[in-house]
JSON list of N, CA and C in Angstrom, two decimals:
[
{"chain": "A", "resi": 1, "resn": "UNK", "atom": "N", "xyz": [53.30, -25.42, -5.48]},
{"chain": "A", "resi": 1, "resn": "UNK", "atom": "CA", "xyz": [52.18, -24.83, -6.49]},
{"chain": "A", "resi": 1, "resn": "UNK", "atom": "C", "xyz": [50.90, -25.60, -6.74]},
{"chain": "A", "resi": 2, "resn": "UNK", "atom": "N", "xyz": [50.01, -25.59, -5.78]},
{"chain": "A", "resi": 2, "resn": "UNK", "atom": "CA", "xyz": [48.76, -25.52, -6.41]},
{"chain": "A", "resi": 2, "resn": "UNK", "atom": "C", "xyz": [48.30, -25.79, -7.78]},
{"chain": "A", "resi": 3, "resn": "UNK", "atom": "N", "xyz": [47.35, -26.57, -7.42]},
{"chain": "A", "resi": 3, "resn": "UNK", "atom": "CA", "xyz": [46.63, -26.62, -9.25]},
{"chain": "A", "resi": 3, "resn": "UNK", "atom": "C", "xyz": [44.78, -26.42, -9.07]},
{"chain": "A", "resi": 4, "resn": "UNK", "atom": "N", "xyz": [44.51, -25.76, -8.31]},
{"chain": "A", "resi": 4, "resn": "UNK", "atom": "CA", "xyz": [43.37, -24.86, -8.01]},
{"chain": "A", "resi": 4, "resn": "UNK", "atom": "C", "xyz": [42.85, -23.98, -9.02]},
{"chain": "A", "resi": 5, "resn": "UNK", "atom": "N", "xyz": [41.96, -24.12, -8.54]},
{"chain": "A", "resi": 5, "resn": "UNK", "atom": "CA", "xyz": [41.69, -23.05, -9.51]},
{"chain": "A", "resi": 5, "resn": "UNK", "atom": "C", "xyz": [41.68, -21.84, -8.52]},
{"chain": "A", "resi": 6, "resn": "UNK", "atom": "N", "xyz": [41.44, -20.50, -9.26]},
{"chain": "A", "resi": 6, "resn": "UNK", "atom": "CA", "xyz": [41.35, -19.01, -8.53]},
{"chain": "A", "resi": 6, "resn": "UNK", "atom": "C", "xyz": [39.95, -18.88, -8.23]},
{"chain": "A", "resi": 7, "resn": "UNK", "atom": "N", "xyz": [40.22, -18.38, -6.58]},
{"chain": "A", "resi": 7, "resn": "UNK", "atom": "CA", "xyz": [37.95, -18.04, -6.24]},
{"chain": "A", "resi": 7, "resn": "UNK", "atom": "C", "xyz": [37.68, -16.67, -7.11]},
{"chain": "A", "resi": 8, "resn": "UNK", "atom": "N", "xyz": [36.12, -16.71, -7.18]},
{"chain": "A", "resi": 8, "resn": "UNK", "atom": "CA", "xyz": [35.82, -15.31, -7.83]},
{"chain": "A", "resi": 8, "resn": "UNK", "atom": "C", "xyz": [36.06, -14.24, -6.53]},
{"chain": "A", "resi": 9, "resn": "UNK", "atom": "N", "xyz": [37.15, -13.54, -6.33]},
{"chain": "A", "resi": 9, "resn": "UNK", "atom": "CA", "xyz": [36.84, -12.54, -5.33]},
{"chain": "A", "resi": 9, "resn": "UNK", "atom": "C", "xyz": [35.70, -12.10, -4.65]},
{"chain": "A", "resi": 10, "resn": "UNK", "atom": "N", "xyz": [34.52, -11.45, -5.89]},
{"chain": "A", "resi": 10, "resn": "UNK", "atom": "CA", "xyz": [33.16, -11.03, -5.18]},
{"chain": "A", "resi": 10, "resn": "UNK", "atom": "C", "xyz": [32.58, -11.89, -4.89]},
{"chain": "A", "resi": 11, "resn": "UNK", "atom": "N", "xyz": [32.24, -12.59, -4.49]},
{"chain": "A", "resi": 11, "resn": "UNK", "atom": "CA", "xyz": [31.86, -13.43, -4.50]},
{"chain": "A", "resi": 11, "resn": "UNK", "atom": "C", "xyz": [30.88, -12.92, -2.93]},
{"chain": "A", "resi": 12, "resn": "UNK", "atom": "N", "xyz": [30.94, -12.90, -1.93]},
{"chain": "A", "resi": 12, "resn": "UNK", "atom": "CA", "xyz": [30.95, -11.66, -0.94]},
{"chain": "A", "resi": 12, "resn": "UNK", "atom": "C", "xyz": [30.05, -10.50, -0.95]},
{"chain": "A", "resi": 13, "resn": "UNK", "atom": "N", "xyz": [30.57, -10.12, -1.90]},
{"chain": "A", "resi": 13, "resn": "UNK", "atom": "CA", "xyz": [29.43, -8.44, -2.26]},
{"chain": "A", "resi": 13, "resn": "UNK", "atom": "C", "xyz": [28.43, -8.83, -2.83]},
{"chain": "A", "resi": 14, "resn": "UNK", "atom": "N", "xyz": [28.53, -10.12, -3.95]},
{"chain": "A", "resi": 14, "resn": "UNK", "atom": "CA", "xyz": [27.28, -10.60, -4.90]},
{"chain": "A", "resi": 14, "resn": "UNK", "atom": "C", "xyz": [26.13, -10.75, -3.86]},
{"chain": "A", "resi": 15, "resn": "UNK", "atom": "N", "xyz": [26.54, -11.83, -3.03]},
{"chain": "A", "resi": 15, "resn": "UNK", "atom": "CA", "xyz": [25.70, -12.08, -1.91]},
{"chain": "A", "resi": 15, "resn": "UNK", "atom": "C", "xyz": [25.18, -10.80, -1.36]},
{"chain": "A", "resi": 16, "resn": "UNK", "atom": "N", "xyz": [25.85, -9.77, -0.58]},
{"chain": "A", "resi": 16, "resn": "UNK", "atom": "CA", "xyz": [25.44, -9.21, -0.05]},
{"chain": "A", "resi": 16, "resn": "UNK", "atom": "C", "xyz": [24.59, -8.74, -0.41]},
{"chain": "A", "resi": 17, "resn": "UNK", "atom": "N", "xyz": [24.91, -7.62, -1.89]},
{"chain": "A", "resi": 17, "resn": "UNK", "atom": "CA", "xyz": [24.20, -7.04, -3.21]},
{"chain": "A", "resi": 17, "resn": "UNK", "atom": "C", "xyz": [22.80, -8.19, -3.53]},
{"chain": "A", "resi": 18, "resn": "UNK", "atom": "N", "xyz": [22.57, -8.89, -3.51]},
{"chain": "A", "resi": 18, "resn": "UNK", "atom": "CA", "xyz": [21.67, -9.59, -3.66]},
{"chain": "A", "resi": 18, "resn": "UNK", "atom": "C", "xyz": [20.38, -9.49, -2.05]},
{"chain": "A", "resi": 19, "resn": "UNK", "atom": "N", "xyz": [21.36, -9.16, -1.22]},
{"chain": "A", "resi": 19, "resn": "UNK", "atom": "CA", "xyz": [20.63, -9.27, -0.20]},
{"chain": "A", "resi": 19, "resn": "UNK", "atom": "C", "xyz": [19.92, -8.11, 0.52]},
{"chain": "A", "resi": 20, "resn": "UNK", "atom": "N", "xyz": [20.66, -7.53, -0.47]},
{"chain": "A", "resi": 20, "resn": "UNK", "atom": "CA", "xyz": [20.10, -5.89, -0.05]},
{"chain": "A", "resi": 20, "resn": "UNK", "atom": "C", "xyz": [18.79, -5.30, -1.83]},
{"chain": "A", "resi": 21, "resn": "UNK", "atom": "N", "xyz": [18.80, -6.39, -2.29]},
{"chain": "A", "resi": 21, "resn": "UNK", "atom": "CA", "xyz": [17.73, -6.44, -3.67]},
{"chain": "A", "resi": 21, "resn": "UNK", "atom": "C", "xyz": [16.60, -7.14, -2.80]},
{"chain": "A", "resi": 22, "resn": "UNK", "atom": "N", "xyz": [16.79, -7.70, -2.12]},
{"chain": "A", "resi": 22, "resn": "UNK", "atom": "CA", "xyz": [16.06, -8.42, -1.89]},
{"chain": "A", "resi": 22, "resn": "UNK", "atom": "C", "xyz": [14.76, -7.67, 0.11]},
{"chain": "A", "resi": 23, "resn": "UNK", "atom": "N", "xyz": [16.22, -7.23, 0.27]},
{"chain": "A", "resi": 23, "resn": "UNK", "atom": "CA", "xyz": [14.98, -5.88, 1.43]},
{"chain": "A", "resi": 23, "resn": "UNK", "atom": "C", "xyz": [14.52, -4.93, 0.60]},
{"chain": "A", "resi": 24, "resn": "UNK", "atom": "N", "xyz": [15.53, -5.04, -0.26]},
{"chain": "A", "resi": 24, "resn": "UNK", "atom": "CA", "xyz": [14.66, -2.61, -0.55]},
{"chain": "A", "resi": 24, "resn": "UNK", "atom": "C", "xyz": [13.04, -3.76, -1.23]},
{"chain": "A", "resi": 25, "resn": "UNK", "atom": "N", "xyz": [13.45, -4.62, -1.86]},
{"chain": "A", "resi": 25, "resn": "UNK", "atom": "CA", "xyz": [11.98, -4.89, -2.11]},
{"chain": "A", "resi": 25, "resn": "UNK", "atom": "C", "xyz": [11.10, -5.10, -1.50]},
{"chain": "A", "resi": 26, "resn": "UNK", "atom": "N", "xyz": [11.45, -6.03, 0.10]},
{"chain": "A", "resi": 26, "resn": "UNK", "atom": "CA", "xyz": [10.38, -6.39, 0.84]},
{"chain": "A", "resi": 26, "resn": "UNK", "atom": "C", "xyz": [10.22, -4.83, 1.66]},
{"chain": "A", "resi": 27, "resn": "UNK", "atom": "N", "xyz": [10.36, -4.21, 1.29]},
{"chain": "A", "resi": 27, "resn": "UNK", "atom": "CA", "xyz": [10.90, -2.36, 2.10]},
{"chain": "A", "resi": 27, "resn": "UNK", "atom": "C", "xyz": [9.10, -2.30, 1.19]},
{"chain": "A", "resi": 28, "resn": "UNK", "atom": "N", "xyz": [9.66, -1.89, -0.57]},
{"chain": "A", "resi": 28, "resn": "UNK", "atom": "CA", "xyz": [8.72, -1.46, -1.23]},
{"chain": "A", "resi": 28, "resn": "UNK", "atom": "C", "xyz": [7.14, -1.74, -0.94]},
{"chain": "A", "resi": 29, "resn": "UNK", "atom": "N", "xyz": [7.23, -3.28, 0.27]},
{"chain": "A", "resi": 29, "resn": "UNK", "atom": "CA", "xyz": [5.97, -4.09, -0.36]},
{"chain": "A", "resi": 29, "resn": "UNK", "atom": "C", "xyz": [5.23, -3.54, 1.20]},
{"chain": "A", "resi": 30, "resn": "UNK", "atom": "N", "xyz": [6.30, -3.05, 1.50]},
{"chain": "A", "resi": 30, "resn": "UNK", "atom": "CA", "xyz": [5.18, -2.93, 3.22]},
{"chain": "A", "resi": 30, "resn": "UNK", "atom": "C", "xyz": [5.01, -1.68, 2.98]},
{"chain": "A", "resi": 31, "resn": "UNK", "atom": "N", "xyz": [5.92, 0.08, 2.25]},
{"chain": "A", "resi": 31, "resn": "UNK", "atom": "CA", "xyz": [5.10, 0.66, 1.69]},
{"chain": "A", "resi": 31, "resn": "UNK", "atom": "C", "xyz": [3.81, 0.85, 1.20]},
{"chain": "A", "resi": 32, "resn": "UNK", "atom": "N", "xyz": [4.15, 0.01, -0.01]},
{"chain": "A", "resi": 32, "resn": "UNK", "atom": "CA", "xyz": [2.87, -0.35, -0.46]},
{"chain": "A", "resi": 32, "resn": "UNK", "atom": "C", "xyz": [1.63, -0.51, 0.42]},
{"chain": "A", "resi": 33, "resn": "UNK", "atom": "N", "xyz": [1.84, -1.64, 0.83]},
{"chain": "A", "resi": 33, "resn": "UNK", "atom": "CA", "xyz": [1.03, -2.14, 1.45]},
{"chain": "A", "resi": 33, "resn": "UNK", "atom": "C", "xyz": [0.39, -1.16, 3.24]},
{"chain": "A", "resi": 34, "resn": "UNK", "atom": "N", "xyz": [1.36, -0.36, 3.31]},
{"chain": "A", "resi": 34, "resn": "UNK", "atom": "CA", "xyz": [0.38, 0.59, 4.36]},
{"chain": "A", "resi": 34, "resn": "UNK", "atom": "C", "xyz": [-0.07, 1.66, 3.12]},
{"chain": "A", "resi": 35, "resn": "UNK", "atom": "N", "xyz": [0.08, 1.93, 2.11]},
{"chain": "A", "resi": 35, "resn": "UNK", "atom": "CA", "xyz": [-0.80, 3.14, 1.40]},
{"chain": "A", "resi": 35, "resn": "UNK", "atom": "C", "xyz": [-1.82, 2.61, 0.79]},
{"chain": "A", "resi": 36, "resn": "UNK", "atom": "N", "xyz": [-1.84, 1.16, 0.70]},
{"chain": "A", "resi": 36, "resn": "UNK", "atom": "CA", "xyz": [-2.77, 0.88, 0.39]},
{"chain": "A", "resi": 36, "resn": "UNK", "atom": "C", "xyz": [-3.93, 0.22, 1.81]},
{"chain": "A", "resi": 37, "resn": "UNK", "atom": "N", "xyz": [-3.82, 0.46, 3.56]},
{"chain": "A", "resi": 37, "resn": "UNK", "atom": "CA", "xyz": [-4.34, -0.05, 4.71]},
{"chain": "A", "resi": 37, "resn": "UNK", "atom": "C", "xyz": [-4.60, 1.46, 4.42]},
{"chain": "A", "resi": 38, "resn": "UNK", "atom": "N", "xyz": [-3.83, 3.35, 4.15]},
{"chain": "A", "resi": 38, "resn": "UNK", "atom": "CA", "xyz": [-4.09, 4.19, 4.06]},
{"chain": "A", "resi": 38, "resn": "UNK", "atom": "C", "xyz": [-5.33, 4.53, 2.97]},
{"chain": "A", "resi": 39, "resn": "UNK", "atom": "N", "xyz": [-5.07, 4.19, 2.02]},
{"chain": "A", "resi": 39, "resn": "UNK", "atom": "CA", "xyz": [-6.62, 4.42, 0.71]},
{"chain": "A", "resi": 39, "resn": "UNK", "atom": "C", "xyz": [-7.45, 3.58, 1.37]},
{"chain": "A", "resi": 40, "resn": "UNK", "atom": "N", "xyz": [-7.51, 2.69, 1.97]},
{"chain": "A", "resi": 40, "resn": "UNK", "atom": "CA", "xyz": [-8.96, 1.63, 2.53]},
{"chain": "A", "resi": 40, "resn": "UNK", "atom": "C", "xyz": [-9.77, 2.75, 3.69]},
{"chain": "A", "resi": 41, "resn": "UNK", "atom": "N", "xyz": [-8.88, 2.87, 4.45]},
{"chain": "A", "resi": 41, "resn": "UNK", "atom": "CA", "xyz": [-9.50, 3.44, 5.73]},
{"chain": "A", "resi": 41, "resn": "UNK", "atom": "C", "xyz": [-9.51, 4.83, 5.05]},
{"chain": "A", "resi": 42, "resn": "UNK", "atom": "N", "xyz": [-9.46, 5.57, 4.32]},
{"chain": "A", "resi": 42, "resn": "UNK", "atom": "CA", "xyz": [-9.56, 6.45, 3.48]},
{"chain": "A", "resi": 42, "resn": "UNK", "atom": "C", "xyz": [-10.54, 6.16, 3.16]},
{"chain": "A", "resi": 43, "resn": "UNK", "atom": "N", "xyz": [-11.54, 5.80, 2.39]},
{"chain": "A", "resi": 43, "resn": "UNK", "atom": "CA", "xyz": [-12.65, 4.74, 1.23]},
{"chain": "A", "resi": 43, "resn": "UNK", "atom": "C", "xyz": [-13.51, 4.95, 2.32]},
{"chain": "A", "resi": 44, "resn": "UNK", "atom": "N", "xyz": [-12.78, 4.02, 2.81]},
{"chain": "A", "resi": 44, "resn": "UNK", "atom": "CA", "xyz": [-13.84, 4.06, 4.71]},
{"chain": "A", "resi": 44, "resn": "UNK", "atom": "C", "xyz": [-14.44, 5.11, 5.22]},
{"chain": "A", "resi": 45, "resn": "UNK", "atom": "N", "xyz": [-13.22, 5.81, 5.82]},
{"chain": "A", "resi": 45, "resn": "UNK", "atom": "CA", "xyz": [-14.10, 7.22, 5.67]},
{"chain": "A", "resi": 45, "resn": "UNK", "atom": "C", "xyz": [-14.61, 8.09, 5.17]},
{"chain": "A", "resi": 46, "resn": "UNK", "atom": "N", "xyz": [-15.21, 8.48, 3.54]},
{"chain": "A", "resi": 46, "resn": "UNK", "atom": "CA", "xyz": [-15.63, 8.87, 3.38]},
{"chain": "A", "resi": 46, "resn": "UNK", "atom": "C", "xyz": [-16.84, 8.47, 2.92]},
{"chain": "A", "resi": 47, "resn": "UNK", "atom": "N", "xyz": [-17.25, 7.41, 2.94]},
{"chain": "A", "resi": 47, "resn": "UNK", "atom": "CA", "xyz": [-17.79, 5.88, 2.80]},
{"chain": "A", "resi": 47, "resn": "UNK", "atom": "C", "xyz": [-19.26, 6.91, 3.92]},
{"chain": "A", "resi": 48, "resn": "UNK", "atom": "N", "xyz": [-18.60, 6.17, 5.11]},
{"chain": "A", "resi": 48, "resn": "UNK", "atom": "CA", "xyz": [-18.94, 6.71, 6.58]},
{"chain": "A", "resi": 48, "resn": "UNK", "atom": "C", "xyz": [-20.23, 8.30, 6.39]},
{"chain": "A", "resi": 49, "resn": "UNK", "atom": "N", "xyz": [-19.03, 9.04, 5.63]},
{"chain": "A", "resi": 49, "resn": "UNK", "atom": "CA", "xyz": [-19.68, 10.63, 5.53]},
{"chain": "A", "resi": 49, "resn": "UNK", "atom": "C", "xyz": [-20.78, 10.66, 4.59]},
{"chain": "A", "resi": 50, "resn": "UNK", "atom": "N", "xyz": [-20.57, 10.12, 4.08]},
{"chain": "A", "resi": 50, "resn": "UNK", "atom": "CA", "xyz": [-21.24, 10.00, 3.05]},
{"chain": "A", "resi": 50, "resn": "UNK", "atom": "C", "xyz": [-22.81, 9.45, 3.42]},
{"chain": "A", "resi": 51, "resn": "UNK", "atom": "N", "xyz": [-22.76, 8.38, 3.82]},
{"chain": "A", "resi": 51, "resn": "UNK", "atom": "CA", "xyz": [-24.17, 7.63, 4.52]},
{"chain": "A", "resi": 51, "resn": "UNK", "atom": "C", "xyz": [-24.24, 9.04, 5.75]},
{"chain": "A", "resi": 52, "resn": "UNK", "atom": "N", "xyz": [-24.08, 9.64, 6.40]},
{"chain": "A", "resi": 52, "resn": "UNK", "atom": "CA", "xyz": [-24.21, 10.37, 7.03]},
{"chain": "A", "resi": 52, "resn": "UNK", "atom": "C", "xyz": [-25.19, 11.34, 7.19]},
{"chain": "A", "resi": 53, "resn": "UNK", "atom": "N", "xyz": [-23.96, 11.50, 4.92]},
{"chain": "A", "resi": 53, "resn": "UNK", "atom": "CA", "xyz": [-24.78, 13.26, 5.08]},
{"chain": "A", "resi": 53, "resn": "UNK", "atom": "C", "xyz": [-26.30, 12.87, 4.19]},
{"chain": "A", "resi": 54, "resn": "UNK", "atom": "N", "xyz": [-26.50, 11.16, 3.57]},
{"chain": "A", "resi": 54, "resn": "UNK", "atom": "CA", "xyz": [-27.71, 10.72, 2.80]},
{"chain": "A", "resi": 54, "resn": "UNK", "atom": "C", "xyz": [-28.52, 10.79, 3.86]},
{"chain": "A", "resi": 55, "resn": "UNK", "atom": "N", "xyz": [-27.92, 10.75, 5.45]},
{"chain": "A", "resi": 55, "resn": "UNK", "atom": "CA", "xyz": [-29.34, 10.31, 6.12]},
{"chain": "A", "resi": 55, "resn": "UNK", "atom": "C", "xyz": [-29.57, 11.95, 6.79]},
{"chain": "A", "resi": 56, "resn": "UNK", "atom": "N", "xyz": [-28.94, 12.58, 6.80]},
{"chain": "A", "resi": 56, "resn": "UNK", "atom": "CA", "xyz": [-29.43, 14.34, 6.52]},
{"chain": "A", "resi": 56, "resn": "UNK", "atom": "C", "xyz": [-30.02, 14.78, 5.67]},
{"chain": "A", "resi": 57, "resn": "UNK", "atom": "N", "xyz": [-29.88, 13.79, 4.79]},
{"chain": "A", "resi": 57, "resn": "UNK", "atom": "CA", "xyz": [-30.26, 15.35, 3.80]},
{"chain": "A", "resi": 57, "resn": "UNK", "atom": "C", "xyz": [-31.60, 13.83, 2.57]},
{"chain": "A", "resi": 58, "resn": "UNK", "atom": "N", "xyz": [-31.53, 12.97, 3.25]},
{"chain": "A", "resi": 58, "resn": "UNK", "atom": "CA", "xyz": [-32.77, 12.61, 2.88]},
{"chain": "A", "resi": 58, "resn": "UNK", "atom": "C", "xyz": [-33.91, 12.92, 3.04]},
{"chain": "A", "resi": 59, "resn": "UNK", "atom": "N", "xyz": [-34.78, 13.33, 5.12]},
{"chain": "A", "resi": 59, "resn": "UNK", "atom": "CA", "xyz": [-35.81, 14.13, 4.28]},
{"chain": "A", "resi": 59, "resn": "UNK", "atom": "C", "xyz": [-36.08, 15.41, 3.93]},
{"chain": "A", "resi": 60, "resn": "UNK", "atom": "N", "xyz": [-34.25, 16.10, 3.84]},
{"chain": "A", "resi": 60, "resn": "UNK", "atom": "CA", "xyz": [-35.26, 17.55, 3.37]},
{"chain": "A", "resi": 60, "resn": "UNK", "atom": "C", "xyz": [-35.09, 16.85, 1.48]},
{"chain": "A", "resi": 61, "resn": "UNK", "atom": "N", "xyz": [-35.06, 16.31, 1.39]},
{"chain": "A", "resi": 61, "resn": "UNK", "atom": "CA", "xyz": [-35.55, 15.25, -0.10]},
{"chain": "A", "resi": 61, "resn": "UNK", "atom": "C", "xyz": [-36.94, 15.32, -0.90]},
{"chain": "A", "resi": 62, "resn": "UNK", "atom": "N", "xyz": [-37.47, 14.43, 0.21]},
{"chain": "A", "resi": 62, "resn": "UNK", "atom": "CA", "xyz": [-38.44, 13.98, 0.63]},
{"chain": "A", "resi": 62, "resn": "UNK", "atom": "C", "xyz": [-39.53, 15.22, 0.75]},
{"chain": "A", "resi": 63, "resn": "UNK", "atom": "N", "xyz": [-38.99, 16.52, 1.26]},
{"chain": "A", "resi": 63, "resn": "UNK", "atom": "CA", "xyz": [-39.87, 17.13, 1.58]},
{"chain": "A", "resi": 63, "resn": "UNK", "atom": "C", "xyz": [-39.75, 17.44, 0.33]},
{"chain": "A", "resi": 64, "resn": "UNK", "atom": "N", "xyz": [-38.82, 18.31, -0.87]},
{"chain": "A", "resi": 64, "resn": "UNK", "atom": "CA", "xyz": [-38.26, 18.64, -1.80]},
{"chain": "A", "resi": 64, "resn": "UNK", "atom": "C", "xyz": [-39.79, 17.71, -2.55]},
{"chain": "A", "resi": 65, "resn": "UNK", "atom": "N", "xyz": [-39.20, 16.80, -2.69]},
{"chain": "A", "resi": 65, "resn": "UNK", "atom": "CA", "xyz": [-40.24, 15.74, -4.11]},
{"chain": "A", "resi": 65, "resn": "UNK", "atom": "C", "xyz": [-41.91, 16.00, -3.60]},
{"chain": "A", "resi": 66, "resn": "UNK", "atom": "N", "xyz": [-42.88, 16.78, -2.25]},
{"chain": "A", "resi": 66, "resn": "UNK", "atom": "CA", "xyz": [-43.94, 16.48, -1.92]},
{"chain": "A", "resi": 66, "resn": "UNK", "atom": "C", "xyz": [-44.14, 17.46, -1.77]},
{"chain": "A", "resi": 67, "resn": "UNK", "atom": "N", "xyz": [-43.38, 18.91, -2.15]},
{"chain": "A", "resi": 67, "resn": "UNK", "atom": "CA", "xyz": [-43.46, 19.64, -2.71]},
{"chain": "A", "resi": 67, "resn": "UNK", "atom": "C", "xyz": [-43.35, 19.94, -4.28]},
{"chain": "A", "resi": 68, "resn": "UNK", "atom": "N", "xyz": [-42.74, 19.48, -4.33]},
{"chain": "A", "resi": 68, "resn": "UNK", "atom": "CA", "xyz": [-43.14, 19.87, -6.23]},
{"chain": "A", "resi": 68, "resn": "UNK", "atom": "C", "xyz": [-44.08, 19.38, -7.02]}
]
């Protein structure tokens, strides 16, 4: 008979689940980063569209102000 204390059986499972938690957290952070990139690209496109519209409408607005 040996007097060593019994080892816990779920030691490997706990380490594995902790690794999976880190992995899911990493995947979530990657997804959020991709969403941020998409949102910034959409914002840039909207701003450039607004700039184009303002350049197109600027002469008409000046004419309208002259005739008012």
